[in-house]
Structure formats: C-alpha cells, structure tokens
Short mmCIF file of C-alpha atoms and ligand atoms in Angstrom, two decimals:
data_model
loop_
_atom_site.label_atom_id
_atom_site.label_comp_id
_atom_site.label_asym_id
_atom_site.label_seq_id
_atom_site.Cartn_x
_atom_site.Cartn_y
_atom_site.Cartn_z
CA MET A 18 -7.90 -25.07 10.79
CA SER A 19 -8.82 -23.49 7.33
CA ASN A 20 -11.63 -21.06 6.39
CA SER A 21 -13.70 -19.97 3.99
CA LYS A 22 -12.44 -16.07 3.61
CA GLY A 23 -9.19 -18.08 2.13
CA THR A 24 -5.82 -16.55 2.65
CA ALA A 25 -4.40 -12.85 2.97
CA LEU A 26 -0.88 -12.34 1.92
CA ILE A 27 0.83 -9.29 4.01
CA THR A 28 4.06 -7.64 2.71
CA GLY A 29 5.92 -5.74 5.49
CA ALA A 30 4.01 -7.70 8.30
CA SER A 31 6.63 -7.59 10.69
CA SER A 32 5.98 -4.45 12.00
CA GLY A 33 3.51 -1.13 12.18
CA ILE A 34 0.94 -1.12 9.34
CA GLY A 35 1.35 -4.62 8.11
CA LYS A 36 1.54 -6.28 11.56
CA VAL A 37 -1.93 -4.58 12.17
CA TYR A 38 -3.50 -5.67 9.20
CA ALA A 39 -2.33 -9.32 10.21
CA ASP A 40 -3.95 -9.35 13.43
CA ARG A 41 -7.34 -7.64 12.14
CA LEU A 42 -7.60 -10.24 9.02
CA ALA A 43 -6.74 -13.07 11.24
CA LYS A 44 -9.54 -11.98 13.35
CA ARG A 45 -11.98 -11.65 10.11
CA GLY A 46 -11.19 -15.34 9.93
CA TYR A 47 -8.46 -15.23 6.99
CA ASP A 48 -5.48 -17.83 7.02
CA LEU A 49 -2.24 -15.39 6.55
CA ILE A 50 0.97 -15.61 4.64
CA LEU A 51 3.54 -13.20 6.46
CA VAL A 52 6.22 -11.45 4.32
CA ALA A 53 9.00 -9.37 5.49
CA ARG A 54 12.69 -9.59 5.98
CA ASP A 55 12.72 -10.08 9.91
CA LYS A 56 11.73 -13.99 10.05
CA ASP A 57 12.16 -14.01 13.86
CA ARG A 58 9.41 -11.37 14.25
CA LEU A 59 7.31 -12.88 11.62
CA ASP A 60 7.34 -16.11 13.22
CA ALA A 61 6.21 -14.76 16.68
CA LEU A 62 3.57 -12.94 15.15
CA ALA A 63 2.23 -15.96 13.30
CA ALA A 64 2.46 -18.19 16.42
CA LYS A 65 0.69 -15.49 18.21
CA LEU A 66 -2.21 -14.71 15.72
CA THR A 67 -2.54 -19.04 15.51
CA ALA A 68 -2.79 -18.74 19.23
CA ASP A 69 -5.44 -16.04 19.28
CA TYR A 70 -7.58 -16.89 16.37
CA GLY A 71 -6.99 -20.42 15.26
CA VAL A 72 -5.69 -19.49 11.66
CA LYS A 73 -3.27 -21.00 9.58
CA THR A 74 -0.29 -19.14 9.20
CA ASP A 75 3.01 -19.22 6.94
CA VAL A 76 5.77 -16.87 7.14
CA LEU A 77 7.69 -16.11 3.79
CA LYS A 78 11.05 -14.30 4.50
CA ALA A 79 11.92 -12.32 1.58
CA ASP A 80 13.90 -9.08 0.91
CA LEU A 81 11.64 -7.30 -1.81
CA THR A 82 14.64 -5.42 -3.47
CA ALA A 83 16.30 -8.67 -4.05
CA LYS A 84 14.84 -10.02 -6.97
CA PRO A 85 15.34 -13.87 -6.36
CA ASP A 86 13.18 -13.22 -3.13
CA LEU A 87 10.49 -11.17 -4.99
CA LEU A 88 10.41 -13.75 -7.53
CA LYS A 89 9.56 -16.01 -4.69
CA VAL A 90 6.84 -13.93 -3.47
CA GLU A 91 5.33 -13.48 -6.72
CA ASP A 92 5.18 -17.01 -7.54
CA ARG A 93 3.19 -17.70 -4.25
CA LEU A 94 0.76 -15.09 -5.35
CA ARG A 95 0.65 -16.81 -8.58
CA THR A 96 0.40 -20.24 -7.65
CA ASP A 97 -1.45 -20.72 -4.27
CA ALA A 98 -5.15 -20.52 -5.52
CA ALA A 99 -6.19 -20.07 -1.66
CA ILE A 100 -5.02 -16.38 -1.59
CA THR A 101 -8.23 -14.17 -1.77
CA ALA A 102 -6.43 -11.20 -0.53
CA PHE A 103 -3.23 -9.08 -0.78
CA ILE A 104 -2.06 -6.38 1.32
CA ASN A 105 0.65 -4.56 -0.41
CA ASN A 106 2.15 -2.67 2.15
CA ALA A 107 5.80 -2.74 2.58
CA GLY A 108 7.59 0.50 2.19
CA ILE A 109 10.14 2.50 3.04
CA GLY A 110 10.52 6.21 3.94
CA GLY A 111 12.60 8.67 1.83
CA PRO A 112 16.09 9.26 2.22
CA GLY A 113 15.99 13.26 2.61
CA PRO A 114 15.98 16.24 0.20
CA ILE A 115 16.65 15.35 -3.82
CA VAL A 116 19.12 17.85 -4.33
CA GLY A 117 22.66 16.53 -3.34
CA ASN A 118 21.38 13.13 -2.40
CA ASP A 119 22.64 9.76 -3.41
CA PRO A 120 20.46 8.86 -6.48
CA ASP A 121 21.40 5.00 -5.35
CA LYS A 122 19.33 5.82 -2.00
CA LEU A 123 16.46 7.24 -4.16
CA GLU A 124 16.36 4.37 -6.39
CA GLN A 125 16.15 1.74 -3.21
CA VAL A 126 12.98 3.91 -2.12
CA ILE A 127 11.86 3.55 -5.82
CA ASN A 128 12.53 -0.50 -5.99
CA LEU A 129 10.52 -1.36 -2.91
CA ASN A 130 7.83 1.36 -3.30
CA VAL A 131 7.09 1.38 -6.77
CA THR A 132 9.13 -1.74 -8.11
CA ALA A 133 8.40 -4.16 -5.74
CA LEU A 134 4.65 -3.13 -5.27
CA THR A 135 3.80 -3.03 -8.80
CA ARG A 136 5.46 -6.50 -9.77
CA LEU A 137 3.16 -8.24 -7.00
CA ALA A 138 0.13 -6.47 -7.48
CA THR A 139 0.55 -7.14 -11.33
CA VAL A 140 0.91 -11.08 -10.41
CA ALA A 141 -1.82 -10.90 -7.76
CA ALA A 142 -4.32 -9.14 -10.36
CA THR A 143 -3.85 -11.55 -12.84
CA ALA A 144 -4.62 -14.40 -10.75
CA PHE A 145 -7.52 -12.97 -9.18
CA ALA A 146 -8.90 -11.74 -12.37
CA ALA A 147 -8.58 -15.22 -13.75
CA ARG A 148 -10.76 -16.47 -10.68
CA GLU A 149 -12.93 -13.84 -10.43
CA GLU A 150 -12.36 -12.92 -7.03
CA GLY A 151 -10.14 -11.04 -4.78
CA LEU A 152 -8.90 -7.85 -2.94
CA ILE A 153 -5.99 -6.21 -3.46
CA VAL A 154 -4.94 -3.11 -0.80
CA ASN A 155 -2.00 -0.84 -1.72
CA VAL A 156 -0.80 1.30 1.01
CA GLY A 157 0.16 4.55 -0.49
CA SER A 158 0.21 8.07 1.72
CA VAL A 159 -1.47 11.11 1.90
CA LEU A 160 2.26 12.65 0.76
CA GLY A 161 1.24 11.27 -2.64
CA LEU A 162 -1.34 14.39 -2.77
CA ALA A 163 0.99 16.88 -0.64
CA PRO A 164 4.80 16.33 -1.92
CA GLU A 165 5.34 19.73 -0.45
CA MET A 166 4.99 18.67 2.97
CA PHE A 167 8.09 16.11 2.95
CA PRO A 168 11.21 16.47 0.79
CA SER A 169 12.65 13.48 -1.09
CA ASN A 170 11.32 11.23 -3.74
CA TYR A 171 8.99 9.26 -1.06
CA PRO A 172 6.05 11.55 -2.06
CA ALA A 173 6.43 10.52 -5.59
CA THR A 174 6.42 7.03 -5.21
CA LYS A 175 3.40 7.16 -3.51
CA ALA A 176 1.61 9.23 -5.77
CA TYR A 177 2.77 6.33 -8.19
CA VAL A 178 0.43 4.13 -5.71
CA LEU A 179 -2.61 5.96 -6.09
CA VAL A 180 -2.44 6.44 -9.85
CA PHE A 181 -1.59 2.69 -10.39
CA THR A 182 -4.33 1.64 -8.22
CA GLN A 183 -6.59 3.84 -9.96
CA SER A 184 -5.76 2.21 -12.96
CA LEU A 185 -6.01 -1.66 -11.69
CA ALA A 186 -9.35 -0.64 -10.15
CA LYS A 187 -10.38 0.16 -13.86
CA GLU A 188 -9.29 -3.01 -15.31
CA LEU A 189 -10.39 -5.26 -12.53
CA ALA A 190 -13.89 -3.95 -11.95
CA PRO A 191 -15.33 -6.03 -14.57
CA LYS A 192 -13.37 -9.13 -12.89
CA HIS A 193 -15.46 -8.76 -9.65
CA VAL A 194 -11.41 -8.09 -7.85
CA ARG A 195 -11.63 -5.14 -5.38
CA VAL A 196 -9.16 -2.57 -5.05
CA GLN A 197 -8.29 0.10 -2.48
CA ALA A 198 -5.65 2.41 -2.12
CA VAL A 199 -4.88 3.44 1.29
CA LEU A 200 -3.52 6.94 2.08
CA PRO A 201 -2.28 6.91 5.68
CA GLY A 202 -0.81 10.32 7.00
CA ALA A 203 1.75 10.15 9.68
CA THR A 204 1.29 6.84 11.75
CA ARG A 205 2.90 5.47 14.97
CA THR A 206 5.40 2.92 13.40
CA GLU A 207 8.95 2.20 13.22
CA ILE A 208 9.09 3.80 9.90
CA TRP A 209 10.38 7.12 11.18
CA GLU A 210 12.91 5.59 13.52
CA ARG A 211 14.28 3.41 10.40
CA GLY A 212 14.56 6.81 8.78
CA GLY A 213 16.53 8.76 11.45
CA LYS A 214 13.48 10.75 12.44
CA ASP A 215 12.60 11.18 15.85
CA ILE A 216 8.94 10.40 15.95
CA ASN A 217 8.00 12.22 19.09
CA SER A 218 9.53 15.49 17.22
CA LEU A 219 6.13 15.16 15.48
CA PRO A 220 3.01 17.26 16.43
CA ALA A 221 0.93 15.00 18.48
CA GLU A 222 -2.20 16.11 16.45
CA ILE A 223 -0.78 14.71 13.20
CA LEU A 224 0.09 11.67 14.36
CA MET A 225 -2.32 8.51 14.47
CA ASP A 226 -2.02 5.55 16.82
CA VAL A 227 -1.31 2.79 13.87
CA ASP A 228 -4.62 0.30 15.30
CA GLU A 229 -6.88 3.24 14.46
CA MET A 230 -5.05 3.69 11.18
CA VAL A 231 -5.59 0.22 10.09
CA ASP A 232 -9.29 -0.11 11.75
CA ALA A 233 -10.15 3.08 9.83
CA SER A 234 -8.71 1.58 6.50
CA LEU A 235 -10.69 -1.56 6.79
CA ALA A 236 -14.09 0.45 7.42
CA GLY A 237 -13.12 2.50 4.39
CA LEU A 238 -12.96 -1.22 2.61
CA ASP A 239 -16.20 -2.16 3.96
CA LEU A 240 -17.79 0.98 2.57
CA GLY A 241 -16.78 0.11 -0.77
CA GLU A 242 -14.09 3.33 -1.03
CA LEU A 243 -11.51 2.79 -3.46
CA VAL A 244 -9.54 5.33 -1.90
CA THR A 245 -9.24 5.44 1.56
CA ILE A 246 -7.65 8.63 3.66
CA PRO A 247 -7.88 7.42 7.19
CA SER A 248 -7.78 10.99 8.79
CA LEU A 249 -9.81 13.07 6.41
CA PRO A 250 -13.08 14.19 8.30
CA ASP A 251 -15.05 15.06 5.13
CA TYR A 252 -14.90 12.34 2.27
CA GLY A 253 -16.53 15.15 0.04
CA ASP A 254 -13.53 16.97 0.03
CA TRP A 255 -11.80 14.00 -1.72
CA GLU A 256 -14.53 13.46 -4.16
CA LYS A 257 -14.37 17.02 -5.18
CA LEU A 258 -10.62 16.62 -5.74
CA ASN A 259 -11.28 13.99 -7.94
CA ALA A 260 -14.44 15.45 -9.74
CA ALA A 261 -11.85 18.01 -10.73
CA ARG A 262 -9.37 15.66 -11.96
CA LEU A 263 -12.15 14.30 -13.99
CA HIS A 264 -13.60 17.42 -15.50
CA LEU A 265 -10.01 18.15 -16.93
CA ALA A 266 -10.56 14.64 -18.80
CA PRO A 267 -12.11 16.16 -22.14
CA ASN A 268 -9.75 18.64 -22.45
CA LEU A 269 -6.14 16.65 -21.76
CA SER A 270 -5.78 15.58 -25.23
CA ARG A 271 -6.89 17.84 -28.46
CA ASN A 272 -5.65 18.38 -32.03
CA LYS A 273 -4.89 21.92 -31.29
CA ALA A 274 -3.02 23.39 -28.62
CA ALA A 275 -4.94 25.88 -26.28
CA PRO A 276 -5.40 29.33 -27.61
CA ARG A 277 -3.14 31.36 -25.27
CA TYR A 278 -0.12 29.34 -26.44
CA LYS A 279 -0.80 30.60 -29.79
CA ALA A 280 -1.42 33.98 -28.39
CA ALA A 281 2.13 33.58 -26.64
CA ALA A 282 3.57 32.40 -29.73
P1 NAP B 308 7.21 -0.11 9.47
O1 NAP B 308 7.03 -0.34 10.85
O2 NAP B 308 8.78 0.24 9.15
O3 NAP B 308 7.06 -1.40 8.49
C1 NAP B 308 7.62 -1.72 7.09
C2 NAP B 308 7.41 -3.00 7.02
O4 NAP B 308 8.28 -3.23 5.42
C3 NAP B 308 8.20 -3.94 8.12
O5 NAP B 308 7.69 -5.05 8.17
C4 NAP B 308 9.83 -3.99 7.22
O6 NAP B 308 10.15 -5.25 7.70
C5 NAP B 308 9.11 -4.17 5.52
N1 NAP B 308 10.27 -4.11 4.92
C6 NAP B 308 11.12 -3.36 4.84
N2 NAP B 308 11.87 -2.80 3.93
C7 NAP B 308 11.61 -4.39 3.26
C8 NAP B 308 12.25 -4.88 2.26
N3 NAP B 308 13.35 -4.54 1.59
N4 NAP B 308 11.64 -6.31 1.80
C9 NAP B 308 10.67 -6.73 2.77
N5 NAP B 308 10.07 -6.01 3.76
C10 NAP B 308 10.33 -4.90 3.96
O7 NAP B 308 6.54 1.36 8.68
P2 NAP B 308 4.84 1.16 8.27
O8 NAP B 308 4.57 2.66 8.59
O9 NAP B 308 4.15 0.03 8.68
O10 NAP B 308 4.82 1.32 6.63
C11 NAP B 308 3.90 0.41 6.03
C12 NAP B 308 3.65 1.14 4.87
O11 NAP B 308 2.73 2.42 5.11
C13 NAP B 308 4.76 1.50 3.90
O12 NAP B 308 4.34 1.38 2.45
C14 NAP B 308 4.74 3.16 4.27
O13 NAP B 308 5.51 4.09 3.41
C15 NAP B 308 3.29 3.72 4.73
N6 NAP B 308 2.90 4.61 5.14
C16 NAP B 308 3.45 4.85 6.61
C17 NAP B 308 3.18 6.14 7.28
C18 NAP B 308 3.64 6.42 8.73
O14 NAP B 308 3.41 7.53 9.08
N7 NAP B 308 4.11 5.30 9.21
C19 NAP B 308 2.35 6.78 6.58
C20 NAP B 308 2.00 6.82 5.19
C21 NAP B 308 2.22 5.69 4.66
P3 NAP B 308 11.55 -5.84 7.93
O15 NAP B 308 12.44 -4.75 8.25
O16 NAP B 308 11.12 -7.10 8.62
O17 NAP B 308 11.59 -6.28 6.17
#
C-alpha cells in the first residue's frame, strides 16, 4: 500500500526515540525507511509497522560513522523522490569528562552527532529544496543549552545541532521546506545504558518516557515550532532567550572595539 504522505527516512530507528518516531509517523500514514546498524531489530520493527498500519517499510543497515555506509544513506536521500520527511535522530552520548579523555572517543561523538547529521541534512535539504516540499527534524538536546549539566563534548555537539537547524531554517524558508530542532531532556532510552550509566540513578522527576517525548515533539511540529523543548512548561521562556540573542545581533560586528576594551588598553 502506498500513501499520499510520502516516505519518512529515520536514522537511529532501531531503538529509543527513533523507534517511536517510526511508529508515530507510520500511524500518520508515512511509508518508512528505517536506518541503523542492528538489522534484526529494524526488520522486526518494519514487519510490525507494516502489520499495524499497512504502510510500506524498507530497512537500510548502516553504520553512519563509516563513510561507505553514510554515502549509501546520502544516496537514498538524494535519489528517492518519494522521501518527504527526514528524521535526523541517530546519536550517541558522551564519553565522559574532556580532561584526560581519549581524543578518539570524543571524535567518535562528533562523527555521528555532527558529521553524519550534517552530511545527511545537507543532502536532504538540497533534494527537498529542489522539490519545494519536505520536513527535516534534527534531534538535539537540552544539553546544547546547558553544557554545565553534563561533562563531555556531547553538549557541544548538540549546541551545533541547534545552530545548524537555525541556519537551515533560514535558508529553507523560501523553499517551503519545514525544519525543526527537537531538544529532549533526559529520556528513558538505551542511550544511558550504552554510555555505561544506570538510568535508574537519575532523579525520576527529570526523566521523561520516550513515548511522551516523541508525542510532544510531534505536537510541537504541528504547532509550527522551529525549536521544540518537550519538557519546557512555558514556551515564552525559550522565546525570551532567543529574543535576547537577537538583541545582540546589531552589535556583534562593528568597525570599533567596545569602549571598555579601549579603556583597558
Ligand atoms: P538510543 O535508544 O541509544 O538510540 C540511538 C539510535 O542510534 C539507535 O537506533 C542506534 O541503533 C543508532 N545508532 C547509534 N550509533 C549509530 C551508528 N554509528 N550508525 C547508525 N546508527 C547508530 O538513544 P536515543 O535516546 O533514542 O537517542 C536518539 C537521539 O536522541 C540521539 O541523537 C540522542 O543524542 C538524542 N537525545 C537523547 C536523550 C535521552 O536522554 N535519551 C536526550 C537528549 C537527546 P544501532 O545501535 O542499531 O545502530
């Protein structure tokens, strides 16, 4: 069965947030292309979603930190004109504090959370812009706004996701392509266990169920938000922060140093 919503390609669909996106988008009538390394899990999910919702599903086994696999997914985004939504979700947690850490471990986080995310979004954005339709969801994290809460370069990769999404949104607005950055707080998924952290050691009041997180993100999308922070009670708080940033803009690049620096010199 094919349907009018087109196809959603979801990275990191084998577990956690990506898996729930797959369920919800199938429910909304999207056919699916599910991407991750664990093919058995993807196959099982694909079969279930086809049975539950009657959508077409395809599975792409790919390690997005391996260039040949990444190119394969880029190629699919570039050439499959049925793709109308791209959920750029695959990510890993941080390797722990920066000082004393193995630079290779920090680089691995950048390879997936920044490099793969950027390359895939670039290809999707180019394809969608040419067709003047489409949706890109980049999964960031609240840690991109609060690096002090989590030692490692992980928050920096997520700050990148936010700024990159803002840049994309500006470029894509005239092309009628929707973009959304989703900034989850702590969410009950395997990412914690994969990073060697016992999820049950987190205070219950900061940990959101993954179904609730994704449902809120899709509600934010439906509300037209560029940036969705599922747990933030007052969206005005985000708008104030953003307004403060924009307030700086006229003074961020001038032909004279600020008087306080001249006085100090
Ligand atoms: P998760 O359950 O561990 O899921 C991560 C997904 O990414 C899995 O499907 C995994 O599948 C895939 N993946 C990992 N490494 C990959 C690689 N090298 N190539 C391809 N796929 C890979 O974690 P999650 O919480 O759902 O994470 C999803 C996104 O949410 C991430 O970007 C994460 O940073 C973000 N996030 C999570 C939280 C949280 O507390 N859970 C909070 C804020 C943001 P395979 O192992 O099968 O490849």
